[in-house]
Amino acid sequence: MRVTSAAATDVANQQGEPTVFWDHLFRDTKERIVASPTLNCPVADTHAHLDMLHHPALALARSAAHGVDFIVTVVDPTEDPQYTYQNLRDWETQAHGLLDEWKLLAPAPHVRVIIGCHPHNACKYTREVEQLLITCASQSQTAAIGEIGLDYHYDLSPRDVQVEVFKRQLALANEMMLPVSLHLREAHEDGLRILREEGMPLCGTLLHCFNLDFQALEPFLQLGCHVAYGGPLTFKKCEEVREAALQTPTGRILTETDAPFMAPEPKRGTVCGPEDTVFVAARLAEVFGVEGREASSLLTGFFENARRFFDRDTSLWQDNEKAIEKLLAEAIGVVREEG
């Protein structure tokens, strides 16, 4: 098992080393099979940590089996980002092999990468780390700067340092013409103030993993933010999140998991995977009171929102791919020497 943070270790080891089932079935905490919702439309997971999962290729194959056709995976320039960039194609190839074994005619999901220094790691942000971030962000797989922002719950980096690193990365997003994925925890007021002072990112801003009420959300919507709903939308005691979703313009809604964290109902308590986005999507359809073709139409709209936000044209980068990969290897070497 490979993980990149103590928090991920806690999630992955909730029940000891999880049993690995090499199939595409959903299971709950007691390893009972859980029925998959019937959606008849594609779904996007706009925030997953493939590098924290036990078997990224298995997650990609399961996602394909359940119609999760687009995945955005997160890396941090302070936490071995090359692991994802260098292994992504192999994971996709292995996923195709599993789908063949399952006799499922489905392509592996289209995967994009976002990179940013998480507020937990703000105290590790150096000029060398920033250069690595810029180099990775210049690769064709990269779709946004994120997750960046403020986390006042754990305060693993001093708040003033979090603020400065957040501002710097907002500026970089504009310089590189990339959208931003925000992480704000118990810091929404400061996050909102900084966005107003620094100016909204030109290519778009996504409020990742929203789990509060509409009163907290409304100012971000007024600034033009998109909103991603994940596991908390399905939790039994989170009615305020569902009410917020219902008041969110449908053109601004995206779906996510934040895998391996916060698995949605009815899988809550298990290690979450991007395939679990289907439960979030199904719950959103219930929130909006639609089913059948209406539900498929609504959820397809959320999928298209994700593609428009993250899937920028990569043709500009194709000619420079080898040169960029060389720069990436050199930048990684510099960071390792400094460490």
Coordinates of C-alpha atoms in Angstrom, one line a residue:
M1 CA 0.0 0.0 0.0
R2 CA 1.3 3.5 -0.9
V3 CA -0.1 6.6 0.7
T4 CA 1.2 10.1 0.9
S5 CA 0.0 11.4 4.2
A6 CA -0.8 10.2 7.7
A7 CA -4.5 11.1 7.2
A8 CA -4.7 8.8 4.2
T9 CA -3.1 6.0 6.3
D10 CA -5.8 6.5 8.9
V11 CA -8.5 6.1 6.3
A12 CA -7.0 3.2 4.5
N13 CA -6.4 1.3 7.8
Q14 CA -9.8 1.9 9.4
Q15 CA -10.4 -1.8 9.6
G16 CA -6.8 -3.0 9.1
E17 CA -5.6 -3.9 5.6
P18 CA -8.8 -4.0 3.6
T19 CA -9.8 -7.1 1.7
V20 CA -9.2 -6.6 -2.0
F21 CA -12.0 -7.8 -4.3
W22 CA -10.8 -7.9 -7.9
D23 CA -14.2 -7.2 -9.3
H24 CA -16.4 -4.2 -10.0
L25 CA -19.0 -4.8 -7.2
F26 CA -19.7 -2.3 -4.5
R27 CA -19.5 -3.4 -0.9
D28 CA -20.3 -1.8 2.5
T29 CA -18.2 -2.0 5.8
K30 CA -19.4 -5.6 6.3
E31 CA -18.3 -6.5 2.8
R32 CA -21.9 -7.0 1.8
I33 CA -22.7 -6.3 -1.9
V34 CA -24.4 -2.9 -2.4
A35 CA -26.5 -2.3 -5.5
S36 CA -25.2 0.3 -8.0
P37 CA -27.7 3.1 -8.9
T38 CA -29.0 3.0 -12.4
L39 CA -28.1 6.4 -14.0
N40 CA -27.9 5.8 -17.7
C41 CA -25.5 8.8 -18.1
P42 CA -21.8 9.5 -17.6
V43 CA -20.5 10.8 -14.2
A44 CA -17.4 12.8 -13.3
D45 CA -15.3 12.6 -10.2
T46 CA -13.7 16.0 -10.1
H47 CA -11.5 15.4 -7.0
A48 CA -9.8 12.1 -6.2
H49 CA -6.4 11.2 -4.8
L50 CA -5.5 8.2 -7.0
D51 CA -2.0 8.2 -5.4
M52 CA -3.5 7.5 -2.0
L53 CA -5.5 4.4 -3.1
H54 CA -4.2 0.9 -2.7
H55 CA -4.8 0.0 -6.3
P56 CA -5.3 3.0 -8.6
A57 CA -5.8 0.8 -11.7
L58 CA -8.5 -1.2 -10.0
A59 CA -10.3 2.1 -9.1
L60 CA -10.1 3.2 -12.7
A61 CA -11.5 -0.1 -13.9
R62 CA -14.4 0.0 -11.4
S63 CA -15.1 3.6 -12.4
A64 CA -15.4 2.6 -16.0
A65 CA -17.7 -0.2 -15.1
H66 CA -20.1 2.2 -13.4
G67 CA -20.0 5.0 -15.9
V68 CA -17.6 7.3 -14.1
D69 CA -16.0 8.4 -17.4
F70 CA -14.0 11.5 -16.2
I71 CA -11.7 11.7 -13.2
V72 CA -9.6 14.6 -11.8
T73 CA -6.8 13.4 -9.6
V74 CA -4.9 15.6 -7.2
V75 CA -1.2 15.9 -6.6
D76 CA 0.9 18.1 -4.3
P77 CA 4.4 19.4 -5.3
T78 CA 5.6 18.7 -1.8
E79 CA 4.4 15.1 -1.9
D80 CA 6.1 13.1 -4.7
P81 CA 3.9 14.4 -7.6
Q82 CA 6.0 12.4 -10.2
Y83 CA 4.4 9.2 -8.8
T84 CA 1.1 10.1 -10.5
Y85 CA 2.5 11.7 -13.6
Q86 CA 4.8 8.7 -14.3
N87 CA 2.3 6.0 -13.5
L88 CA -1.0 7.3 -14.9
R89 CA -0.6 5.7 -18.3
D90 CA 0.3 2.3 -16.7
W91 CA -2.8 2.5 -14.4
E92 CA -4.9 3.1 -17.5
T93 CA -3.4 0.2 -19.3
Q94 CA -3.9 -2.1 -16.3
A95 CA -7.5 -0.9 -16.0
H96 CA -8.2 -1.9 -19.6
G97 CA -6.9 -5.4 -18.7
L98 CA -9.2 -5.7 -15.8
L99 CA -12.2 -4.6 -17.9
D100 CA -11.3 -7.2 -20.5
E101 CA -11.2 -9.8 -17.7
W102 CA -14.6 -8.7 -16.6
K103 CA -15.8 -8.8 -20.2
L104 CA -17.0 -5.2 -20.0
L105 CA -16.8 -3.2 -23.2
A106 CA -16.0 0.2 -21.5
P107 CA -13.0 2.5 -22.0
A108 CA -10.9 3.5 -19.0
P109 CA -12.0 7.0 -17.7
H110 CA -10.4 10.1 -19.1
V111 CA -8.1 11.3 -16.3
R112 CA -6.8 14.8 -15.7
V113 CA -4.4 16.0 -13.0
I114 CA -4.5 19.1 -10.8
I115 CA -1.5 20.2 -8.8
G116 CA -1.2 22.6 -5.9
C117 CA 0.3 23.0 -2.5
H118 CA -2.3 22.0 0.1
P119 CA -2.6 24.4 3.0
H120 CA -1.3 21.7 5.3
N121 CA 2.0 21.8 3.4
A122 CA 2.2 25.6 3.1
C123 CA 5.2 25.7 5.4
K124 CA 7.1 23.5 2.9
Y125 CA 6.5 25.9 -0.1
T126 CA 9.9 27.1 -1.4
R127 CA 11.1 28.6 -4.7
E128 CA 12.2 25.0 -5.7
V129 CA 8.7 23.6 -4.9
E130 CA 7.1 26.4 -6.9
Q131 CA 9.3 25.6 -9.9
L132 CA 8.3 22.0 -9.7
L133 CA 4.6 23.1 -9.5
I134 CA 5.1 25.3 -12.6
T135 CA 6.8 22.5 -14.5
C136 CA 4.1 20.0 -13.6
A137 CA 1.3 22.5 -14.4
S138 CA 2.8 22.9 -17.9
Q139 CA 2.2 19.2 -18.7
S140 CA -0.7 18.3 -21.0
Q141 CA -2.3 16.1 -18.3
T142 CA -2.6 19.1 -15.9
A143 CA -6.0 20.8 -15.8
A144 CA -5.9 23.2 -12.8
I145 CA -4.1 24.5 -9.8
G146 CA -5.4 22.8 -6.7
E147 CA -6.2 21.9 -4.2
I148 CA -5.1 25.2 -2.6
G149 CA -6.6 27.4 0.1
L150 CA -6.8 27.5 3.9
D151 CA -7.4 24.9 6.6
Y152 CA -7.9 26.4 10.0
H153 CA -9.2 23.1 11.5
Y154 CA -5.8 21.4 11.8
D155 CA -3.5 24.4 11.4
L156 CA -0.7 22.2 10.2
S157 CA 1.0 25.3 8.8
P158 CA 0.8 28.7 10.4
R159 CA -2.2 30.7 9.1
D160 CA -0.2 33.6 7.9
V161 CA 1.9 31.2 5.8
Q162 CA -1.2 29.5 4.5
V163 CA -2.5 32.9 3.4
E164 CA 0.7 33.9 1.5
V165 CA 1.0 30.6 -0.2
F166 CA -2.6 30.7 -1.2
K167 CA -2.2 34.2 -2.7
R168 CA 0.9 33.1 -4.6
Q169 CA -0.8 30.1 -6.2
L170 CA -3.8 32.2 -7.2
A171 CA -1.4 34.5 -9.0
L172 CA 0.3 31.5 -10.7
A173 CA -3.1 30.2 -11.8
N174 CA -3.7 33.5 -13.6
E175 CA -0.2 33.5 -15.1
M176 CA -0.6 30.0 -16.5
M177 CA -4.3 30.5 -17.5
L178 CA -5.5 27.6 -15.4
P179 CA -8.6 27.3 -13.2
V180 CA -8.4 26.8 -9.4
S181 CA -9.7 24.1 -7.1
L182 CA -10.2 25.5 -3.5
H183 CA -9.8 23.7 -0.2
L184 CA -11.4 25.8 2.6
R185 CA -12.0 24.3 6.0
E186 CA -13.3 26.5 8.9
A187 CA -11.8 29.4 6.8
H188 CA -14.5 30.4 4.4
E189 CA -14.6 34.0 5.5
D190 CA -10.9 34.5 5.0
G191 CA -11.0 32.6 1.8
L192 CA -13.7 34.8 0.5
R193 CA -11.9 38.0 1.6
I194 CA -8.7 36.9 -0.2
L195 CA -10.6 36.1 -3.4
R196 CA -12.1 39.5 -3.4
E197 CA -8.8 41.3 -2.6
E198 CA -6.7 39.3 -5.1
G199 CA -9.4 39.0 -7.8
M200 CA -11.1 35.9 -9.0
P201 CA -9.0 33.5 -11.1
L202 CA -9.6 34.3 -14.8
C203 CA -10.2 30.7 -15.8
G204 CA -12.6 29.7 -13.1
T205 CA -12.8 28.7 -9.4
L206 CA -14.2 25.6 -8.0
L207 CA -15.2 25.3 -4.3
H208 CA -14.2 21.7 -3.6
C209 CA -16.1 19.4 -1.2
F210 CA -18.8 21.9 -0.1
N211 CA -20.4 20.7 3.1
L212 CA -22.0 23.8 4.7
D213 CA -25.3 25.6 4.2
F214 CA -26.5 28.0 1.5
Q215 CA -25.7 31.1 3.6
A216 CA -22.0 30.1 3.5
L217 CA -22.2 29.3 -0.2
E218 CA -24.1 32.2 -1.6
P219 CA -21.2 34.8 -1.5
F220 CA -19.0 32.3 -3.5
L221 CA -21.7 31.9 -6.1
Q222 CA -22.0 35.7 -6.4
L223 CA -18.3 35.7 -7.2
G224 CA -18.9 33.2 -10.0
C225 CA -17.6 30.0 -8.3
H226 CA -18.5 26.5 -9.3
V227 CA -19.3 24.0 -6.5
A228 CA -18.4 20.4 -6.1
Y229 CA -20.6 18.1 -4.0
G230 CA -19.3 14.8 -2.6
G231 CA -19.9 12.4 0.1
P232 CA -21.3 14.9 2.7
L233 CA -24.3 15.5 0.4
T234 CA -25.4 11.9 1.1
F235 CA -24.8 11.9 4.8
K236 CA -28.0 11.4 6.9
K237 CA -27.5 14.5 9.1
C238 CA -26.4 16.9 6.3
E239 CA -29.8 18.2 5.2
E240 CA -28.3 21.7 5.0
V241 CA -25.9 20.6 2.3
R242 CA -28.7 19.1 0.2
E243 CA -30.7 22.4 0.7
A244 CA -27.6 24.3 -0.5
A245 CA -27.3 22.1 -3.6
L246 CA -31.0 22.6 -4.5
Q247 CA -30.4 26.4 -4.5
T248 CA -27.2 26.2 -6.5
P249 CA -27.5 27.0 -10.3
T250 CA -27.3 23.6 -12.1
G251 CA -24.7 25.1 -14.5
R252 CA -22.3 25.5 -11.5
I253 CA -22.6 22.0 -10.0
L254 CA -20.0 19.3 -10.2
T255 CA -19.7 15.9 -8.5
E256 CA -16.7 14.5 -6.7
T257 CA -15.6 12.0 -4.0
D258 CA -12.3 13.2 -2.4
A259 CA -11.3 9.5 -2.5
P260 CA -10.0 7.9 -0.3
F261 CA -11.9 10.1 2.1
M262 CA -15.6 10.5 3.0
A263 CA -17.2 7.6 1.2
P264 CA -20.9 8.4 0.4
E265 CA -23.9 6.5 1.8
P266 CA -24.5 3.6 1.6
K267 CA -20.7 2.9 1.6
R268 CA -19.9 5.3 4.4
G269 CA -17.0 4.0 6.6
T270 CA -15.3 2.2 3.7
V271 CA -12.2 3.4 1.8
C272 CA -13.8 5.6 -0.9
G273 CA -12.9 5.3 -4.6
P274 CA -13.8 7.5 -7.6
E275 CA -16.4 4.9 -8.7
D276 CA -18.4 5.9 -5.6
T277 CA -19.3 9.2 -7.4
V278 CA -22.4 7.4 -8.7
F279 CA -23.9 7.5 -5.3
V280 CA -23.4 11.2 -5.0
A281 CA -24.9 11.7 -8.5
A282 CA -27.9 9.5 -7.6
R283 CA -28.5 11.5 -4.4
L284 CA -28.3 14.8 -6.3
A285 CA -31.1 13.5 -8.7
E286 CA -33.2 12.8 -5.6
V287 CA -32.5 16.2 -4.2
F288 CA -33.7 17.8 -7.4
G289 CA -36.8 15.5 -7.4
V290 CA -36.1 14.0 -10.8
E291 CA -35.9 10.4 -12.1
G292 CA -35.6 8.5 -15.3
R293 CA -34.8 10.6 -18.4
E294 CA -35.0 13.8 -16.4
A295 CA -32.4 12.6 -13.9
S296 CA -30.1 11.4 -16.7
S297 CA -30.5 14.8 -18.4
L298 CA -29.7 16.7 -15.2
L299 CA -26.7 14.5 -14.3
T300 CA -25.3 14.7 -17.9
G301 CA -25.4 18.4 -17.4
F302 CA -23.2 18.1 -14.3
F303 CA -20.8 15.9 -16.2
E304 CA -20.5 18.5 -19.0
N305 CA -19.9 21.1 -16.4
A306 CA -16.9 19.1 -15.2
R307 CA -15.5 18.6 -18.7
R308 CA -15.9 22.3 -19.5
F309 CA -14.2 23.3 -16.3
F310 CA -11.2 20.9 -16.4
D311 CA -10.7 19.5 -19.9
R312 CA -8.9 22.4 -21.6
D313 CA -7.4 22.0 -25.1
T314 CA -4.1 20.1 -24.8
S315 CA -2.9 20.5 -28.4
L316 CA -0.7 23.5 -27.5
W317 CA 1.4 21.3 -25.2
Q318 CA 1.9 18.1 -27.4
D319 CA 4.9 19.3 -29.3
N320 CA 6.7 20.2 -26.0
E321 CA 5.8 17.0 -24.1
K322 CA 9.3 15.5 -24.1
A323 CA 11.0 18.8 -23.2
I324 CA 8.6 19.3 -20.4
E325 CA 9.1 15.7 -19.1
K326 CA 12.9 16.4 -19.0
L327 CA 12.3 19.7 -17.1
L328 CA 10.1 17.8 -14.6
A329 CA 12.8 15.2 -13.9
E330 CA 15.3 18.0 -13.4
A331 CA 13.0 19.9 -11.1
I332 CA 12.3 16.8 -9.0
G333 CA 16.0 16.3 -8.6
V334 CA 16.5 19.8 -7.2
V335 CA 13.7 19.4 -4.7
R336 CA 15.1 16.0 -3.5
E337 CA 18.5 17.5 -3.1
E338 CA 17.1 20.4 -1.0
G339 CA 15.1 17.9 1.1

